[in-house]
Amino acid sequence: MSVFAHLVEQLADLLQPFFHASATAAAIVLFTALVRLATHPLARATARGQRARTALQPRISELRAKHARDPERLQRAVLELHTEAKVSPFSGLLPGLLQLPAFFLLYHLFSNATIGDGRNTLLDHDLLAAPLAGRWTDALGGGIFGGAGLVYLALFAVVAAVATVNFRRTRRAAAEIPVQAGVPGQGAVGRVAPFLSFLTLVTVAVVPLAAALYVVTSTTWSAVERAMLS
């Protein structure tokens, strides 16, 4: 934890001439961008895998029709098809899983009063009027349109805009995959999945502002990245 705190402090020192009192917040955004840049090759591979999986849908539909009465044989046939095409049905999970440690590091760093044997001085830093260690409920103490409240309103606006873009993209993708008979819950999943994008609003509201900045930056990066790779 102390090593990670030192990294954030060094980035903040580099950015201080440009962002002054908000340099630590800018350092978190820069750190997030560096994490996403490091995982970009995986995102490109995921995009290629997604296109390959989409191309396999007609053949998977044929297999479902052929093995409708034998679920185990169908499962083996689908796995064999993915293996033959060198496509992993779980490849899209890897970029997200690799980002979780960075998010939890930020969460714990701005949730603990001490680092090692010393006081956590990062808790003293703000983004404009909002403490990086604070949460939305803390900001409401000064009113929705107070200094800290306006910071959160800006973050919510960005997240809502990105979630709307992701909602439309996910709904289009779900509409392109026909509902298959004998696949329990597929239709319900297709209807619910687009709305999962808006869960980011809940995350931003309940985690420390520093972690919320990571989430907002990362989700915005993802939206732009998917648009470029699609």
PDB file of N, CA, C and O in Angstrom, residues 108-161:
ATOM      1  N   HIS A 108      -8.933   1.119  -1.068  1.00  0.00           N
ATOM      2  CA  HIS A 108      -8.373   0.948   0.276  1.00  0.00           C
ATOM      3  C   HIS A 108      -7.440   2.091   0.645  1.00  0.00           C
ATOM      4  O   HIS A 108      -7.385   2.505   1.807  1.00  0.00           O
ATOM      5  N   LEU A 109      -6.718   2.625  -0.342  1.00  0.00           N
ATOM      6  CA  LEU A 109      -5.791   3.710  -0.057  1.00  0.00           C
ATOM      7  C   LEU A 109      -6.535   4.936   0.469  1.00  0.00           C
ATOM      8  O   LEU A 109      -6.053   5.619   1.381  1.00  0.00           O
ATOM      9  N   PHE A 110      -7.705   5.210  -0.090  1.00  0.00           N
ATOM     10  CA  PHE A 110      -8.460   6.392   0.329  1.00  0.00           C
ATOM     11  C   PHE A 110      -9.560   6.049   1.338  1.00  0.00           C
ATOM     12  O   PHE A 110     -10.448   6.858   1.570  1.00  0.00           O
ATOM     13  N   SER A 111      -9.465   4.863   1.927  1.00  0.00           N
ATOM     14  CA  SER A 111     -10.395   4.477   2.993  1.00  0.00           C
ATOM     15  C   SER A 111      -9.676   4.266   4.316  1.00  0.00           C
ATOM     16  O   SER A 111     -10.331   4.077   5.347  1.00  0.00           O
ATOM     17  N   ASN A 112      -8.328   4.302   4.315  1.00  0.00           N
ATOM     18  CA  ASN A 112      -7.553   4.047   5.522  1.00  0.00           C
ATOM     19  C   ASN A 112      -6.886   5.330   6.011  1.00  0.00           C
ATOM     20  O   ASN A 112      -6.309   6.081   5.213  1.00  0.00           O
ATOM     21  N   ALA A 113      -6.977   5.558   7.309  1.00  0.00           N
ATOM     22  CA  ALA A 113      -6.395   6.767   7.892  1.00  0.00           C
ATOM     23  C   ALA A 113      -4.880   6.683   8.010  1.00  0.00           C
ATOM     24  O   ALA A 113      -4.203   7.707   8.149  1.00  0.00           O
ATOM     25  N   THR A 114      -4.342   5.459   7.967  1.00  0.00           N
ATOM     26  CA  THR A 114      -2.894   5.294   8.106  1.00  0.00           C
ATOM     27  C   THR A 114      -2.336   4.464   6.953  1.00  0.00           C
ATOM     28  O   THR A 114      -3.047   3.663   6.340  1.00  0.00           O
ATOM     29  N   ILE A 115      -1.057   4.682   6.677  1.00  0.00           N
ATOM     30  CA  ILE A 115      -0.314   3.869   5.716  1.00  0.00           C
ATOM     31  C   ILE A 115       0.945   3.415   6.427  1.00  0.00           C
ATOM     32  O   ILE A 115       1.798   4.243   6.788  1.00  0.00           O
ATOM     33  N   GLY A 116       1.087   2.122   6.620  1.00  0.00           N
ATOM     34  CA  GLY A 116       2.225   1.644   7.398  1.00  0.00           C
ATOM     35  C   GLY A 116       2.099   2.145   8.834  1.00  0.00           C
ATOM     36  O   GLY A 116       1.103   1.916   9.505  1.00  0.00           O
ATOM     37  N   ASP A 117       3.126   2.886   9.282  1.00  0.00           N
ATOM     38  CA  ASP A 117       3.124   3.431  10.637  1.00  0.00           C
ATOM     39  C   ASP A 117       2.790   4.912  10.661  1.00  0.00           C
ATOM     40  O   ASP A 117       2.838   5.539  11.728  1.00  0.00           O
ATOM     41  N   GLY A 118       2.484   5.492   9.504  1.00  0.00           N
ATOM     42  CA  GLY A 118       2.247   6.933   9.449  1.00  0.00           C
ATOM     43  C   GLY A 118       0.838   7.283   9.025  1.00  0.00           C
ATOM     44  O   GLY A 118       0.048   6.433   8.617  1.00  0.00           O
ATOM     45  N   ARG A 119       0.543   8.574   9.143  1.00  0.00           N
ATOM     46  CA  ARG A 119      -0.772   9.071   8.748  1.00  0.00           C
ATOM     47  C   ARG A 119      -0.886   9.108   7.232  1.00  0.00           C
ATOM     48  O   ARG A 119       0.077   9.387   6.522  1.00  0.00           O
ATOM     49  N   ASN A 120      -2.055   8.816   6.734  1.00  0.00           N
ATOM     50  CA  ASN A 120      -2.298   8.833   5.290  1.00  0.00           C
ATOM     51  C   ASN A 120      -2.576  10.270   4.852  1.00  0.00           C
ATOM     52  O   ASN A 120      -3.702  10.759   4.938  1.00  0.00           O
ATOM     53  N   THR A 121      -1.550  10.946   4.371  1.00  0.00           N
ATOM     54  CA  THR A 121      -1.695  12.356   3.981  1.00  0.00           C
ATOM     55  C   THR A 121      -2.485  12.530   2.691  1.00  0.00           C
ATOM     56  O   THR A 121      -2.930  13.642   2.392  1.00  0.00           O
ATOM     57  N   LEU A 122      -2.677  11.456   1.943  1.00  0.00           N
ATOM     58  CA  LEU A 122      -3.460  11.569   0.720  1.00  0.00           C
ATOM     59  C   LEU A 122      -4.912  11.921   1.016  1.00  0.00           C
ATOM     60  O   LEU A 122      -5.612  12.476   0.159  1.00  0.00           O
ATOM     61  N   LEU A 123      -5.357  11.629   2.236  1.00  0.00           N
ATOM     62  CA  LEU A 123      -6.733  11.934   2.604  1.00  0.00           C
ATOM     63  C   LEU A 123      -6.984  13.430   2.723  1.00  0.00           C
ATOM     64  O   LEU A 123      -8.134  13.867   2.803  1.00  0.00           O
ATOM     65  N   ASP A 124      -5.902  14.219   2.727  1.00  0.00           N
ATOM     66  CA  ASP A 124      -6.048  15.663   2.849  1.00  0.00           C
ATOM     67  C   ASP A 124      -6.330  16.335   1.505  1.00  0.00           C
ATOM     68  O   ASP A 124      -6.611  17.536   1.467  1.00  0.00           O
ATOM     69  N   HIS A 125      -6.269  15.595   0.409  1.00  0.00           N
ATOM     70  CA  HIS A 125      -6.376  16.194  -0.913  1.00  0.00           C
ATOM     71  C   HIS A 125      -7.819  16.198  -1.409  1.00  0.00           C
ATOM     72  O   HIS A 125      -8.638  15.346  -1.033  1.00  0.00           O
ATOM     73  N   ASP A 126      -8.112  17.171  -2.265  1.00  0.00           N
ATOM     74  CA  ASP A 126      -9.470  17.370  -2.767  1.00  0.00           C
ATOM     75  C   ASP A 126      -9.478  17.428  -4.288  1.00  0.00           C
ATOM     76  O   ASP A 126      -8.436  17.624  -4.930  1.00  0.00           O
ATOM     77  N   LEU A 127     -10.668  17.287  -4.839  1.00  0.00           N
ATOM     78  CA  LEU A 127     -10.944  17.648  -6.227  1.00  0.00           C
ATOM     79  C   LEU A 127     -11.882  18.840  -6.166  1.00  0.00           C
ATOM     80  O   LEU A 127     -13.066  18.696  -5.836  1.00  0.00           O
ATOM     81  N   LEU A 128     -11.334  20.027  -6.405  1.00  0.00           N
ATOM     82  CA  LEU A 128     -12.076  21.273  -6.198  1.00  0.00           C
ATOM     83  C   LEU A 128     -12.552  21.305  -4.741  1.00  0.00           C
ATOM     84  O   LEU A 128     -11.729  21.339  -3.845  1.00  0.00           O
ATOM     85  N   ALA A 129     -13.858  21.228  -4.495  1.00  0.00           N
ATOM     86  CA  ALA A 129     -14.328  21.318  -3.106  1.00  0.00           C
ATOM     87  C   ALA A 129     -14.654  19.955  -2.502  1.00  0.00           C
ATOM     88  O   ALA A 129     -15.128  19.890  -1.362  1.00  0.00           O
ATOM     89  N   ALA A 130     -14.412  18.878  -3.233  1.00  0.00           N
ATOM     90  CA  ALA A 130     -14.799  17.541  -2.766  1.00  0.00           C
ATOM     91  C   ALA A 130     -13.571  16.757  -2.307  1.00  0.00           C
ATOM     92  O   ALA A 130     -12.635  16.558  -3.096  1.00  0.00           O
ATOM     93  N   PRO A 131     -13.545  16.284  -1.056  1.00  0.00           N
ATOM     94  CA  PRO A 131     -12.417  15.470  -0.571  1.00  0.00           C
ATOM     95  C   PRO A 131     -12.323  14.153  -1.333  1.00  0.00           C
ATOM     96  O   PRO A 131     -13.345  13.502  -1.576  1.00  0.00           O
ATOM     97  N   LEU A 132     -11.104  13.762  -1.687  1.00  0.00           N
ATOM     98  CA  LEU A 132     -10.920  12.512  -2.423  1.00  0.00           C
ATOM     99  C   LEU A 132     -11.283  11.292  -1.584  1.00  0.00           C
ATOM    100  O   LEU A 132     -11.583  10.226  -2.132  1.00  0.00           O
ATOM    101  N   ALA A 133     -11.263  11.443  -0.277  1.00  0.00           N
ATOM    102  CA  ALA A 133     -11.632  10.327   0.601  1.00  0.00           C
ATOM    103  C   ALA A 133     -13.118  10.344   0.942  1.00  0.00           C
ATOM    104  O   ALA A 133     -13.610   9.429   1.593  1.00  0.00           O
ATOM    105  N   GLY A 134     -13.840  11.374   0.484  1.00  0.00           N
ATOM    106  CA  GLY A 134     -15.252  11.495   0.804  1.00  0.00           C
ATOM    107  C   GLY A 134     -16.133  10.711  -0.152  1.00  0.00           C
ATOM    108  O   GLY A 134     -15.688  10.211  -1.184  1.00  0.00           O
ATOM    109  N   ARG A 135     -17.393  10.606   0.211  1.00  0.00           N
ATOM    110  CA  ARG A 135     -18.395   9.934  -0.611  1.00  0.00           C
ATOM    111  C   ARG A 135     -19.533  10.906  -0.912  1.00  0.00           C
ATOM    112  O   ARG A 135     -19.613  11.994  -0.353  1.00  0.00           O
ATOM    113  N   TRP A 136     -20.425  10.463  -1.805  1.00  0.00           N
ATOM    114  CA  TRP A 136     -21.523  11.328  -2.217  1.00  0.00           C
ATOM    115  C   TRP A 136     -22.398  11.735  -1.027  1.00  0.00           C
ATOM    116  O   TRP A 136     -22.853  12.868  -0.929  1.00  0.00           O
ATOM    117  N   THR A 137     -22.619  10.807  -0.095  1.00  0.00           N
ATOM    118  CA  THR A 137     -23.431  11.145   1.073  1.00  0.00           C
ATOM    119  C   THR A 137     -22.783  12.250   1.895  1.00  0.00           C
ATOM    120  O   THR A 137     -23.483  13.084   2.495  1.00  0.00           O
ATOM    121  N   ASP A 138     -21.457  12.290   1.937  1.00  0.00           N
ATOM    122  CA  ASP A 138     -20.754  13.379   2.629  1.00  0.00           C
ATOM    123  C   ASP A 138     -20.972  14.703   1.901  1.00  0.00           C
ATOM    124  O   ASP A 138     -21.172  15.747   2.526  1.00  0.00           O
ATOM    125  N   ALA A 139     -20.931  14.641   0.559  1.00  0.00           N
ATOM    126  CA  ALA A 139     -21.112  15.860  -0.233  1.00  0.00           C
ATOM    127  C   ALA A 139     -22.502  16.443  -0.060  1.00  0.00           C
ATOM    128  O   ALA A 139     -22.688  17.663  -0.128  1.00  0.00           O
ATOM    129  N   LEU A 140     -23.490  15.588   0.184  1.00  0.00           N
ATOM    130  CA  LEU A 140     -24.865  16.071   0.332  1.00  0.00           C
ATOM    131  C   LEU A 140     -25.041  16.935   1.576  1.00  0.00           C
ATOM    132  O   LEU A 140     -26.012  17.689   1.677  1.00  0.00           O
ATOM    133  N   GLY A 141     -24.090  16.821   2.515  1.00  0.00           N
ATOM    134  CA  GLY A 141     -24.163  17.656   3.707  1.00  0.00           C
ATOM    135  C   GLY A 141     -24.094  19.139   3.373  1.00  0.00           C
ATOM    136  O   GLY A 141     -24.635  19.977   4.100  1.00  0.00           O
ATOM    137  N   GLY A 142     -23.420  19.470   2.286  1.00  0.00           N
ATOM    138  CA  GLY A 142     -23.324  20.858   1.845  1.00  0.00           C
ATOM    139  C   GLY A 142     -24.353  21.218   0.800  1.00  0.00           C
ATOM    140  O   GLY A 142     -24.270  22.310   0.213  1.00  0.00           O
ATOM    141  N   GLY A 143     -25.295  20.311   0.545  1.00  0.00           N
ATOM    142  CA  GLY A 143     -26.329  20.568  -0.445  1.00  0.00           C
ATOM    143  C   GLY A 143     -25.968  19.986  -1.797  1.00  0.00           C
ATOM    144  O   GLY A 143     -24.780  19.886  -2.148  1.00  0.00           O
ATOM    145  N   ILE A 144     -26.987  19.589  -2.558  1.00  0.00           N
ATOM    146  CA  ILE A 144     -26.748  18.993  -3.872  1.00  0.00           C
ATOM    147  C   ILE A 144     -25.968  19.938  -4.784  1.00  0.00           C
ATOM    148  O   ILE A 144     -25.124  19.514  -5.576  1.00  0.00           O
ATOM    149  N   PHE A 145     -26.254  21.241  -4.641  1.00  0.00           N
ATOM    150  CA  PHE A 145     -25.606  22.218  -5.503  1.00  0.00           C
ATOM    151  C   PHE A 145     -24.487  22.969  -4.786  1.00  0.00           C
ATOM    152  O   PHE A 145     -24.066  24.047  -5.214  1.00  0.00           O
ATOM    153  N   GLY A 146     -24.016  22.387  -3.684  1.00  0.00           N
ATOM    154  CA  GLY A 146     -22.834  22.932  -3.028  1.00  0.00           C
ATOM    155  C   GLY A 146     -21.585  22.598  -3.817  1.00  0.00           C
ATOM    156  O   GLY A 146     -21.638  21.932  -4.856  1.00  0.00           O
ATOM    157  N   GLY A 147     -20.437  23.051  -3.328  1.00  0.00           N
ATOM    158  CA  GLY A 147     -19.186  22.830  -4.069  1.00  0.00           C
ATOM    159  C   GLY A 147     -18.915  21.366  -4.333  1.00  0.00           C
ATOM    160  O   GLY A 147     -18.678  20.952  -5.478  1.00  0.00           O
ATOM    161  N   ALA A 148     -18.961  20.532  -3.282  1.00  0.00           N
ATOM    162  CA  ALA A 148     -18.720  19.096  -3.449  1.00  0.00           C
ATOM    163  C   ALA A 148     -19.851  18.438  -4.224  1.00  0.00           C
ATOM    164  O   ALA A 148     -19.625  17.537  -5.039  1.00  0.00           O
ATOM    165  N   GLY A 149     -21.083  18.896  -3.982  1.00  0.00           N
ATOM    166  CA  GLY A 149     -22.222  18.323  -4.693  1.00  0.00           C
ATOM    167  C   GLY A 149     -22.125  18.521  -6.191  1.00  0.00           C
ATOM    168  O   GLY A 149     -22.468  17.619  -6.971  1.00  0.00           O
ATOM    169  N   LEU A 150     -21.638  19.680  -6.620  1.00  0.00           N
ATOM    170  CA  LEU A 150     -21.495  19.953  -8.052  1.00  0.00           C
ATOM    171  C   LEU A 150     -20.439  19.048  -8.691  1.00  0.00           C
ATOM    172  O   LEU A 150     -20.575  18.660  -9.857  1.00  0.00           O
ATOM    173  N   VAL A 151     -19.391  18.719  -7.935  1.00  0.00           N
ATOM    174  CA  VAL A 151     -18.379  17.785  -8.452  1.00  0.00           C
ATOM    175  C   VAL A 151     -19.033  16.442  -8.761  1.00  0.00           C
ATOM    176  O   VAL A 151     -18.821  15.855  -9.832  1.00  0.00           O
ATOM    177  N   TYR A 152     -19.858  15.965  -7.842  1.00  0.00           N
ATOM    178  CA  TYR A 152     -20.532  14.683  -8.063  1.00  0.00           C
ATOM    179  C   TYR A 152     -21.559  14.768  -9.179  1.00  0.00           C
ATOM    180  O   TYR A 152     -21.717  13.818  -9.961  1.00  0.00           O
ATOM    181  N   LEU A 153     -22.255  15.885  -9.288  1.00  0.00           N
ATOM    182  CA  LEU A 153     -23.213  16.034 -10.383  1.00  0.00           C
ATOM    183  C   LEU A 153     -22.505  15.957 -11.729  1.00  0.00           C
ATOM    184  O   LEU A 153     -23.022  15.359 -12.689  1.00  0.00           O
ATOM    185  N   ALA A 154     -21.310  16.544 -11.808  1.00  0.00           N
ATOM    186  CA  ALA A 154     -20.535  16.464 -13.054  1.00  0.00           C
ATOM    187  C   ALA A 154     -20.131  15.025 -13.353  1.00  0.00           C
ATOM    188  O   ALA A 154     -20.223  14.559 -14.500  1.00  0.00           O
ATOM    189  N   LEU A 155     -19.695  14.289 -12.310  1.00  0.00           N
ATOM    190  CA  LEU A 155     -19.316  12.886 -12.508  1.00  0.00           C
ATOM    191  C   LEU A 155     -20.521  12.047 -12.915  1.00  0.00           C
ATOM    192  O   LEU A 155     -20.427  11.207 -13.816  1.00  0.00           O
ATOM    193  N   PHE A 156     -21.654  12.278 -12.271  1.00  0.00           N
ATOM    194  CA  PHE A 156     -22.871  11.533 -12.617  1.00  0.00           C
ATOM    195  C   PHE A 156     -23.285  11.806 -14.062  1.00  0.00           C
ATOM    196  O   PHE A 156     -23.751  10.901 -14.766  1.00  0.00           O
ATOM    197  N   ALA A 157     -23.117  13.059 -14.509  1.00  0.00           N
ATOM    198  CA  ALA A 157     -23.481  13.405 -15.885  1.00  0.00           C
ATOM    199  C   ALA A 157     -22.605  12.658 -16.881  1.00  0.00           C
ATOM    200  O   ALA A 157     -23.092  12.130 -17.895  1.00  0.00           O
ATOM    201  N   VAL A 158     -21.299  12.578 -16.587  1.00  0.00           N
ATOM    202  CA  VAL A 158     -20.388  11.852 -17.477  1.00  0.00           C
ATOM    203  C   VAL A 158     -20.737  10.372 -17.493  1.00  0.00           C
ATOM    204  O   VAL A 158     -20.821   9.738 -18.567  1.00  0.00           O
ATOM    205  N   VAL A 159     -20.946   9.796 -16.316  1.00  0.00           N
ATOM    206  CA  VAL A 159     -21.266   8.374 -16.225  1.00  0.00           C
ATOM    207  C   VAL A 159     -22.583   8.066 -16.929  1.00  0.00           C
ATOM    208  O   VAL A 159     -22.706   7.054 -17.646  1.00  0.00           O
ATOM    209  N   ALA A 160     -23.591   8.920 -16.756  1.00  0.00           N
ATOM    210  CA  ALA A 160     -24.882   8.694 -17.401  1.00  0.00           C
ATOM    211  C   ALA A 160     -24.748   8.744 -18.920  1.00  0.00           C
ATOM    212  O   ALA A 160     -25.368   7.943 -19.631  1.00  0.00           O
ATOM    213  N   ALA A 161     -23.934   9.678 -19.422  1.00  0.00           N
ATOM    214  CA  ALA A 161     -23.733   9.773 -20.869  1.00  0.00           C
ATOM    215  C   ALA A 161     -23.042   8.523 -21.413  1.00  0.00           C
ATOM    216  O   ALA A 161     -23.454   7.962 -22.436  1.00  0.00           O
TER     217      ALA A 161
END
